[in-house]
Coordinates of C-alpha atoms in Angstrom, one line a residue:
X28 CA -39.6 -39.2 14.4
X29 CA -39.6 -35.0 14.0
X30 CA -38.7 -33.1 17.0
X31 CA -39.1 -29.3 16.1
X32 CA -38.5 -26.4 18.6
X33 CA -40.1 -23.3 17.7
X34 CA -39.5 -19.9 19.6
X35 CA -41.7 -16.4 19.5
X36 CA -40.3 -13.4 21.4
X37 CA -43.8 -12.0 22.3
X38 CA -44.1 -8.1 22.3
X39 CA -44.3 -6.3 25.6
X40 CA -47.7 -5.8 27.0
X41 CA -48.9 -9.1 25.2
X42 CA -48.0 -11.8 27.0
X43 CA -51.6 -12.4 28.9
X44 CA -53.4 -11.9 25.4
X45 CA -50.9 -14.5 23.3
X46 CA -50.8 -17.2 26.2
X47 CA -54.9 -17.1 26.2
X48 CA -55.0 -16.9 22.5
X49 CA -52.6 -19.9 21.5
X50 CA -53.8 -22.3 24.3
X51 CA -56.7 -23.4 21.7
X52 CA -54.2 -24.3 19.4
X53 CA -52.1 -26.2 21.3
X54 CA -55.1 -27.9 22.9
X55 CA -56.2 -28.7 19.5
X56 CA -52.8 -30.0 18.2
X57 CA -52.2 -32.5 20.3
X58 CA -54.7 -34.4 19.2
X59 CA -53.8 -34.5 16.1
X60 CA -53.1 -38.0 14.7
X61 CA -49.5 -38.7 15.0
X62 CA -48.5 -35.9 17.0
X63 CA -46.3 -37.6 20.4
X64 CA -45.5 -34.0 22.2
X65 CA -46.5 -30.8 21.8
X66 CA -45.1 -28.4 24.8
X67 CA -45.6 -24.8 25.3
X68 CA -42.5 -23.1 28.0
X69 CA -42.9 -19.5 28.8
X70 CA -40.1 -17.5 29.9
X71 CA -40.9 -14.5 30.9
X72 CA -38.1 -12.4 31.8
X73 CA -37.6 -12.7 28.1
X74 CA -41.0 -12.7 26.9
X75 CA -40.3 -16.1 25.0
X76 CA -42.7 -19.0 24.4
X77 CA -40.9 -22.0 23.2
X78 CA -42.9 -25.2 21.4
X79 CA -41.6 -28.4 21.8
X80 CA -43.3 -30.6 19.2
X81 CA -42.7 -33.9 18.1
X82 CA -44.4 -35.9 15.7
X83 CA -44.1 -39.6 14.5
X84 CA -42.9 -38.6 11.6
X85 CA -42.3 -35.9 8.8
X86 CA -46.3 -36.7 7.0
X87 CA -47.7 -36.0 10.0
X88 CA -45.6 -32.8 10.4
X89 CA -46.3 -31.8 7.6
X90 CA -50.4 -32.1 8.1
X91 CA -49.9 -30.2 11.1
X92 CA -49.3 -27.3 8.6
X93 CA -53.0 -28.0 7.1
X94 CA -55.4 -28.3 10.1
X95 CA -57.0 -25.4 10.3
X96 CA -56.2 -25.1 13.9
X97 CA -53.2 -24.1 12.5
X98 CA -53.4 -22.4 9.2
X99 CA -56.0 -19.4 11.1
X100 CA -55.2 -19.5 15.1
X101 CA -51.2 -19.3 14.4
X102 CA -51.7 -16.9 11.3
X103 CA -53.6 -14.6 14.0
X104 CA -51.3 -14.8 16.4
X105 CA -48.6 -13.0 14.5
X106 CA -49.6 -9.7 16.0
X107 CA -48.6 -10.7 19.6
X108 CA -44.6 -11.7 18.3
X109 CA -41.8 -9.0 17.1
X110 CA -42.6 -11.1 13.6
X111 CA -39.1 -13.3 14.2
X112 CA -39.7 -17.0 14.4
X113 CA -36.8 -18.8 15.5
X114 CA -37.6 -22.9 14.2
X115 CA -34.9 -25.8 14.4
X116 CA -35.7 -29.4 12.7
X117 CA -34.5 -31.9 13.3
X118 CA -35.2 -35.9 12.6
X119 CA -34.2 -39.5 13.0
X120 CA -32.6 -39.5 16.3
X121 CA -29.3 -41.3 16.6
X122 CA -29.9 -43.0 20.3

């Protein structure tokens, strides 16, 4: 199992466009074949979106990568963040 926790600091005044805009992607990735979780949290006295994803195991996060899903709608998203992507991996879960 993968569990990966990714977090965007999204820029003032583009919080409305970015939730709208990435919503299709996460739609789109959860059904992805091995994909278990993938979990969007907004916090937005900081402006932070936080993805919880968790895949069976590291092929299928690594195909996630390659949908196209991913490889366009993230790609375009880029001008709704300060550019700093904050990602922790981690696998094989000891409990």
């Amino acid at each position: 199992m993968v569990k990966i926790v990714v977090k965007f600091k999204i820029l003032e005044g583009q919080e409305e466009n970015y939730l709208r805009d990435i919503k299709p992607c996460i739609l789109a990735t959860r059904q992805e074949p091995g994909c278990l979780e993938y979990t969007a949290f907004w916090n937005a006295e900081e402006r932070v979106l936080t993805l919880f994803e968790c895949f069976k195991d590291s092929d299928a996060a690594a195909k996630h990568l390659e949908y196209p899903h991913y490889a366009v709608d993230f790609r375009a998203l880029k001008k709704y963040y300060d550019g700093k992507v904050v990602a922790q991996r981690y696998e094989d879960p000891i409990i």
